[in-house]
Amino acid sequence: MIVRDAVKEDLAKIAALEKIIFDENNFPMSLRNLRYHFKKGNKIYVAKIDNHLAGYAVIFLRKDYARIYSIATNPDFNGKGIGNLLMKHIIAQHSDKKYISLEVRSDNTRAIKLYEKFGFKVVKILPEYYDDGCSGYKMKKIFT
Ligand SMILES: CC(C)(COP(=O)(O)OP(=O)(O)OC[C@H]1O[C@@H](n2cnc3c(N)ncnc32)[C@H](O)[C@@H]1OP(=O)(O)O)[C@@H](O)C(=O)NCCC(=O)NCCS
């Protein structure tokens, strides 16, 4: 199991997984969108098991903070520690920033548990943040 920076050839597989994992209410990233962020220098990490794409994360970089825009485990590999591995990698790579932020659906217990485990705290409730009316949480892990 390894985590590394994505290369251009990984993007189509990530876009395919985004489509499977996130429905239209949850803003899946298109291949075009992924290519744009890849070119712009935002970070995309992939977790690989043998040659399979087991998970990925898309991180937007700002001056003071990093924002986890998308993180997911390939459904074939759920519950096998991929989320843990990606979070550890993200935190190690971006602990030079003031904080890492993210938004999550308030009904996404699995993801919230993962984020809490790594020290993220809810800093804001975002009413009707998602297209189906579900509220969101803005969460942050603050370094210092
Ligand atoms: C959230 C997600 C990334 C977790 O990835 P994963 O590879 O299954 O997670 P791991 O096996 O590494 O488990 C990491 C932690 O997640 C939490 N978790 C994982 N599965 C869980 C479950 N079924 N119920 C509750 N918490 C769970 C636990 O805190 C777990 O820690 P533990 O191993 O100490 O119990 C994965 O479920 C996923 O891709 N979900 C769909 C996409 C998504 O919702 N992304 C987040 C959008 S904001």
PDB file of C-alpha atoms and ligand atoms in Angstrom:
ATOM      1  CA  MET A   1       0.000   0.000   0.000  1.00  0.00           C
ATOM      2  CA  ILE A   2       1.552   3.318  -1.017  1.00  0.00           C
ATOM      3  CA  VAL A   3       0.467   6.948  -1.287  1.00  0.00           C
ATOM      4  CA  ARG A   4       2.095   9.140  -3.903  1.00  0.00           C
ATOM      5  CA  ASP A   5       1.433  12.266  -5.953  1.00  0.00           C
ATOM      6  CA  ALA A   6      -0.923  11.600  -8.838  1.00  0.00           C
ATOM      7  CA  VAL A   7       0.455  11.632 -12.355  1.00  0.00           C
ATOM      8  CA  LYS A   8      -1.553  12.761 -15.399  1.00  0.00           C
ATOM      9  CA  GLU A   9      -2.429   9.145 -16.251  1.00  0.00           C
ATOM     10  CA  ASP A  10      -4.218   8.683 -12.881  1.00  0.00           C
ATOM     11  CA  LEU A  11      -6.769  11.437 -13.492  1.00  0.00           C
ATOM     12  CA  ALA A  12      -9.239   9.522 -15.671  1.00  0.00           C
ATOM     13  CA  LYS A  13      -9.500   6.740 -13.066  1.00  0.00           C
ATOM     14  CA  ILE A  14     -10.037   9.286 -10.302  1.00  0.00           C
ATOM     15  CA  ALA A  15     -12.800  10.980 -12.335  1.00  0.00           C
ATOM     16  CA  ALA A  16     -14.462   7.585 -12.883  1.00  0.00           C
ATOM     17  CA  LEU A  17     -14.420   6.894  -9.126  1.00  0.00           C
ATOM     18  CA  GLU A  18     -15.746  10.391  -8.337  1.00  0.00           C
ATOM     19  CA  LYS A  19     -18.741   9.596 -10.561  1.00  0.00           C
ATOM     20  CA  ILE A  20     -19.409   6.313  -8.786  1.00  0.00           C
ATOM     21  CA  ILE A  21     -18.928   7.638  -5.247  1.00  0.00           C
ATOM     22  CA  PHE A  22     -20.459  11.139  -5.357  1.00  0.00           C
ATOM     23  CA  ASP A  23     -23.875  11.755  -6.909  1.00  0.00           C
ATOM     24  CA  GLU A  24     -24.815  15.079  -8.452  1.00  0.00           C
ATOM     25  CA  ASN A  25     -25.862  16.484  -5.050  1.00  0.00           C
ATOM     26  CA  ASN A  26     -22.297  16.073  -3.881  1.00  0.00           C
ATOM     27  CA  PHE A  27     -20.356  17.897  -6.569  1.00  0.00           C
ATOM     28  CA  PRO A  28     -18.334  15.098  -8.257  1.00  0.00           C
ATOM     29  CA  MET A  29     -15.205  16.396  -9.986  1.00  0.00           C
ATOM     30  CA  SER A  30     -15.090  15.944 -13.742  1.00  0.00           C
ATOM     31  CA  LEU A  31     -11.944  14.887 -15.595  1.00  0.00           C
ATOM     32  CA  ARG A  32     -11.712  18.438 -16.973  1.00  0.00           C
ATOM     33  CA  ASN A  33     -11.880  19.858 -13.473  1.00  0.00           C
ATOM     34  CA  LEU A  34      -9.225  17.428 -12.203  1.00  0.00           C
ATOM     35  CA  ARG A  35      -6.928  18.299 -15.115  1.00  0.00           C
ATOM     36  CA  TYR A  36      -7.358  21.989 -14.360  1.00  0.00           C
ATOM     37  CA  HIS A  37      -6.382  21.585 -10.693  1.00  0.00           C
ATOM     38  CA  PHE A  38      -3.518  19.231 -11.583  1.00  0.00           C
ATOM     39  CA  LYS A  39      -2.092  21.827 -13.984  1.00  0.00           C
ATOM     40  CA  LYS A  40      -2.644  24.663 -11.540  1.00  0.00           C
ATOM     41  CA  GLY A  41      -0.422  22.969  -8.965  1.00  0.00           C
ATOM     42  CA  ASN A  42      -3.033  21.843  -6.479  1.00  0.00           C
ATOM     43  CA  LYS A  43      -2.194  18.483  -4.951  1.00  0.00           C
ATOM     44  CA  ILE A  44      -3.753  15.178  -5.890  1.00  0.00           C
ATOM     45  CA  TYR A  45      -2.658  12.061  -4.001  1.00  0.00           C
ATOM     46  CA  VAL A  46      -3.388   8.470  -4.892  1.00  0.00           C
ATOM     47  CA  ALA A  47      -3.306   5.386  -2.664  1.00  0.00           C
ATOM     48  CA  LYS A  48      -2.322   2.272  -4.586  1.00  0.00           C
ATOM     49  CA  ILE A  49      -2.568  -1.379  -3.685  1.00  0.00           C
ATOM     50  CA  ASP A  50      -0.577  -3.387  -6.206  1.00  0.00           C
ATOM     51  CA  ASN A  51      -1.625  -1.556  -9.337  1.00  0.00           C
ATOM     52  CA  HIS A  52      -5.163  -0.712  -8.198  1.00  0.00           C
ATOM     53  CA  LEU A  53      -6.368   2.795  -7.384  1.00  0.00           C
ATOM     54  CA  ALA A  54      -7.506   2.232  -3.797  1.00  0.00           C
ATOM     55  CA  GLY A  55      -8.208   5.863  -2.946  1.00  0.00           C
ATOM     56  CA  TYR A  56      -7.354   9.460  -3.645  1.00  0.00           C
ATOM     57  CA  ALA A  57      -7.494  12.969  -2.251  1.00  0.00           C
ATOM     58  CA  VAL A  58      -7.654  16.368  -3.921  1.00  0.00           C
ATOM     59  CA  ILE A  59      -6.171  19.245  -1.960  1.00  0.00           C
ATOM     60  CA  PHE A  60      -6.485  22.921  -2.851  1.00  0.00           C
ATOM     61  CA  LEU A  61      -3.517  24.975  -1.677  1.00  0.00           C
ATOM     62  CA  ARG A  62      -3.889  28.496  -0.364  1.00  0.00           C
ATOM     63  CA  LYS A  63      -1.264  30.750   1.212  1.00  0.00           C
ATOM     64  CA  ASP A  64      -2.151  29.952   4.829  1.00  0.00           C
ATOM     65  CA  TYR A  65      -4.116  26.755   4.564  1.00  0.00           C
ATOM     66  CA  ALA A  66      -4.814  23.592   2.627  1.00  0.00           C
ATOM     67  CA  ARG A  67      -8.383  22.525   1.849  1.00  0.00           C
ATOM     68  CA  ILE A  68      -9.335  18.904   1.380  1.00  0.00           C
ATOM     69  CA  TYR A  69     -11.720  19.251  -1.539  1.00  0.00           C
ATOM     70  CA  SER A  70     -12.277  15.563  -2.120  1.00  0.00           C
ATOM     71  CA  ILE A  71     -11.164  12.357  -0.430  1.00  0.00           C
ATOM     72  CA  ALA A  72     -12.459   8.882  -1.108  1.00  0.00           C
ATOM     73  CA  THR A  73     -11.666   5.219  -0.924  1.00  0.00           C
ATOM     74  CA  ASN A  74     -12.470   2.949  -3.855  1.00  0.00           C
ATOM     75  CA  PRO A  75     -15.575   1.041  -2.600  1.00  0.00           C
ATOM     76  CA  ASP A  76     -13.712  -2.261  -3.225  1.00  0.00           C
ATOM     77  CA  PHE A  77     -11.241  -1.232  -0.503  1.00  0.00           C
ATOM     78  CA  ASN A  78     -13.476   0.416   2.124  1.00  0.00           C
ATOM     79  CA  GLY A  79     -12.614  -0.286   5.749  1.00  0.00           C
ATOM     80  CA  LYS A  80      -9.055  -1.432   4.987  1.00  0.00           C
ATOM     81  CA  GLY A  81      -7.177   1.603   6.279  1.00  0.00           C
ATOM     82  CA  ILE A  82      -6.942   3.611   3.048  1.00  0.00           C
ATOM     83  CA  GLY A  83      -8.715   6.636   4.557  1.00  0.00           C
ATOM     84  CA  ASN A  84      -6.297   6.535   7.501  1.00  0.00           C
ATOM     85  CA  LEU A  85      -3.316   6.335   5.172  1.00  0.00           C
ATOM     86  CA  LEU A  86      -4.481   9.249   3.010  1.00  0.00           C
ATOM     87  CA  MET A  87      -5.218  11.447   6.044  1.00  0.00           C
ATOM     88  CA  LYS A  88      -1.787  10.723   7.561  1.00  0.00           C
ATOM     89  CA  HIS A  89      -0.149  11.647   4.272  1.00  0.00           C
ATOM     90  CA  ILE A  90      -2.169  14.862   3.856  1.00  0.00           C
ATOM     91  CA  ILE A  91      -1.355  16.007   7.382  1.00  0.00           C
ATOM     92  CA  ALA A  92       2.342  15.196   7.008  1.00  0.00           C
ATOM     93  CA  GLN A  93       2.531  17.050   3.691  1.00  0.00           C
ATOM     94  CA  HIS A  94       0.665  20.178   4.785  1.00  0.00           C
ATOM     95  CA  SER A  95       1.526  20.673   8.457  1.00  0.00           C
ATOM     96  CA  ASP A  96       3.553  23.751   7.422  1.00  0.00           C
ATOM     97  CA  LYS A  97       0.217  25.571   6.882  1.00  0.00           C
ATOM     98  CA  LYS A  98      -1.789  27.238   9.643  1.00  0.00           C
ATOM     99  CA  TYR A  99      -4.641  24.776   9.214  1.00  0.00           C
ATOM    100  CA  ILE A 100      -6.327  22.235   6.983  1.00  0.00           C
ATOM    101  CA  SER A 101     -10.024  22.731   6.267  1.00  0.00           C
ATOM    102  CA  LEU A 102     -12.782  20.701   4.643  1.00  0.00           C
ATOM    103  CA  GLU A 103     -16.535  20.526   4.217  1.00  0.00           C
ATOM    104  CA  VAL A 104     -18.523  17.365   4.882  1.00  0.00           C
ATOM    105  CA  ARG A 105     -22.193  16.374   4.821  1.00  0.00           C
ATOM    106  CA  SER A 106     -23.592  16.342   8.333  1.00  0.00           C
ATOM    107  CA  ASP A 107     -24.981  12.825   7.671  1.00  0.00           C
ATOM    108  CA  ASN A 108     -21.623  11.377   6.539  1.00  0.00           C
ATOM    109  CA  THR A 109     -20.778   9.594   9.794  1.00  0.00           C
ATOM    110  CA  ARG A 110     -17.880   7.538   8.371  1.00  0.00           C
ATOM    111  CA  ALA A 111     -16.060  10.588   7.059  1.00  0.00           C
ATOM    112  CA  ILE A 112     -16.759  12.679  10.172  1.00  0.00           C
ATOM    113  CA  LYS A 113     -15.358   9.880  12.371  1.00  0.00           C
ATOM    114  CA  LEU A 114     -12.250   9.741  10.193  1.00  0.00           C
ATOM    115  CA  TYR A 115     -11.702  13.498  10.399  1.00  0.00           C
ATOM    116  CA  GLU A 116     -12.305  13.635  14.160  1.00  0.00           C
ATOM    117  CA  LYS A 117      -9.799  10.843  14.633  1.00  0.00           C
ATOM    118  CA  PHE A 118      -7.179  13.077  13.002  1.00  0.00           C
ATOM    119  CA  GLY A 119      -7.993  16.121  15.144  1.00  0.00           C
ATOM    120  CA  PHE A 120     -10.466  17.975  12.918  1.00  0.00           C
ATOM    121  CA  LYS A 121     -13.208  19.914  14.713  1.00  0.00           C
ATOM    122  CA  VAL A 122     -16.483  21.378  13.455  1.00  0.00           C
ATOM    123  CA  VAL A 123     -16.046  25.158  13.247  1.00  0.00           C
ATOM    124  CA  LYS A 124     -19.221  26.061  11.363  1.00  0.00           C
ATOM    125  CA  ILE A 125     -22.562  24.543  10.396  1.00  0.00           C
ATOM    126  CA  LEU A 126     -23.476  25.210   6.761  1.00  0.00           C
ATOM    127  CA  PRO A 127     -27.277  25.031   6.422  1.00  0.00           C
ATOM    128  CA  GLU A 128     -28.559  23.461   3.164  1.00  0.00           C
ATOM    129  CA  TYR A 129     -25.014  23.358   1.787  1.00  0.00           C
ATOM    130  CA  TYR A 130     -25.769  20.426  -0.550  1.00  0.00           C
ATOM    131  CA  ASP A 131     -28.238  20.451  -3.432  1.00  0.00           C
ATOM    132  CA  ASP A 132     -30.538  17.916  -1.745  1.00  0.00           C
ATOM    133  CA  GLY A 133     -30.897  20.262   1.252  1.00  0.00           C
ATOM    134  CA  CYS A 134     -28.492  18.409   3.561  1.00  0.00           C
ATOM    135  CA  SER A 135     -26.486  20.674   5.814  1.00  0.00           C
ATOM    136  CA  GLY A 136     -22.706  20.595   5.912  1.00  0.00           C
ATOM    137  CA  TYR A 137     -19.999  20.992   8.510  1.00  0.00           C
ATOM    138  CA  LYS A 138     -16.932  23.057   7.956  1.00  0.00           C
ATOM    139  CA  MET A 139     -14.139  21.305   9.856  1.00  0.00           C
ATOM    140  CA  LYS A 140     -10.601  22.419  10.607  1.00  0.00           C
ATOM    141  CA  LYS A 141      -7.419  20.952  11.958  1.00  0.00           C
ATOM    142  CA  ILE A 142      -5.372  23.816  13.314  1.00  0.00           C
ATOM    143  CA  PHE A 143      -1.571  23.467  13.656  1.00  0.00           C
ATOM    144  CA  THR A 144       0.216  25.354  16.481  1.00  0.00           C
TER     145      THR A 144
HETATM  146  C1  LIG B   1     -14.782   8.225   4.464  1.00  0.00           C
HETATM  147  C2  LIG B   1     -13.872   7.239   3.772  1.00  0.00           C
HETATM  148  C3  LIG B   1     -12.820   8.017   2.936  1.00  0.00           C
HETATM  149  C4  LIG B   1     -13.174   6.359   4.803  1.00  0.00           C
HETATM  150  O1  LIG B   1     -12.219   5.570   4.130  1.00  0.00           O
HETATM  151  P1  LIG B   1     -11.847   4.058   4.533  1.00  0.00           P
HETATM  152  O2  LIG B   1     -10.687   3.682   3.698  1.00  0.00           O
HETATM  153  O3  LIG B   1     -13.026   3.200   4.461  1.00  0.00           O
HETATM  154  O4  LIG B   1     -11.424   4.282   6.058  1.00  0.00           O
HETATM  155  P2  LIG B   1     -10.415   3.425   6.944  1.00  0.00           P
HETATM  156  O5  LIG B   1     -10.623   1.972   6.734  1.00  0.00           O
HETATM  157  O6  LIG B   1      -9.040   3.957   6.770  1.00  0.00           O
HETATM  158  O7  LIG B   1     -10.935   3.855   8.392  1.00  0.00           O
HETATM  159  C5  LIG B   1     -10.533   5.116   8.890  1.00  0.00           C
HETATM  160  C6  LIG B   1     -11.498   5.638   9.920  1.00  0.00           C
HETATM  161  O8  LIG B   1     -12.717   6.024   9.274  1.00  0.00           O
HETATM  162  C7  LIG B   1     -13.806   5.803  10.163  1.00  0.00           C
HETATM  163  N1  LIG B   1     -14.672   4.765   9.570  1.00  0.00           N
HETATM  164  C8  LIG B   1     -14.380   3.956   8.508  1.00  0.00           C
HETATM  165  N2  LIG B   1     -15.438   3.153   8.246  1.00  0.00           N
HETATM  166  C9  LIG B   1     -16.388   3.469   9.153  1.00  0.00           C
HETATM  167  C10 LIG B   1     -17.708   3.007   9.406  1.00  0.00           C
HETATM  168  N3  LIG B   1     -18.265   2.052   8.657  1.00  0.00           N
HETATM  169  N4  LIG B   1     -18.409   3.582  10.408  1.00  0.00           N
HETATM  170  C11 LIG B   1     -17.869   4.552  11.178  1.00  0.00           C
HETATM  171  N5  LIG B   1     -16.614   5.043  10.988  1.00  0.00           N
HETATM  172  C12 LIG B   1     -15.892   4.508   9.999  1.00  0.00           C
HETATM  173  C13 LIG B   1     -13.215   5.309  11.470  1.00  0.00           C
HETATM  174  O9  LIG B   1     -12.917   6.439  12.265  1.00  0.00           O
HETATM  175  C14 LIG B   1     -11.926   4.651  10.981  1.00  0.00           C
HETATM  176  O10 LIG B   1     -10.970   4.618  11.986  1.00  0.00           O
HETATM  177  P3  LIG B   1     -10.631   3.186  12.709  1.00  0.00           P
HETATM  178  O11 LIG B   1     -10.019   2.349  11.659  1.00  0.00           O
HETATM  179  O12 LIG B   1      -9.673   3.558  13.801  1.00  0.00           O
HETATM  180  O13 LIG B   1     -11.949   2.667  13.190  1.00  0.00           O
HETATM  181  C15 LIG B   1     -14.669   6.272   2.827  1.00  0.00           C
HETATM  182  O14 LIG B   1     -15.714   5.709   3.565  1.00  0.00           O
HETATM  183  C16 LIG B   1     -15.247   6.917   1.585  1.00  0.00           C
HETATM  184  O15 LIG B   1     -14.587   6.986   0.549  1.00  0.00           O
HETATM  185  N6  LIG B   1     -16.522   7.359   1.654  1.00  0.00           N
HETATM  186  C17 LIG B   1     -17.198   7.909   0.473  1.00  0.00           C
HETATM  187  C18 LIG B   1     -16.615   9.219   0.051  1.00  0.00           C
HETATM  188  C19 LIG B   1     -16.746  10.258   1.137  1.00  0.00           C
HETATM  189  O16 LIG B   1     -17.764  10.345   1.805  1.00  0.00           O
HETATM  190  N7  LIG B   1     -15.693  11.080   1.276  1.00  0.00           N
HETATM  191  C20 LIG B   1     -15.676  12.170   2.223  1.00  0.00           C
HETATM  192  C21 LIG B   1     -16.345  13.351   1.602  1.00  0.00           C
HETATM  193  S1  LIG B   1     -16.233  14.771   2.645  1.00  0.00           S
END
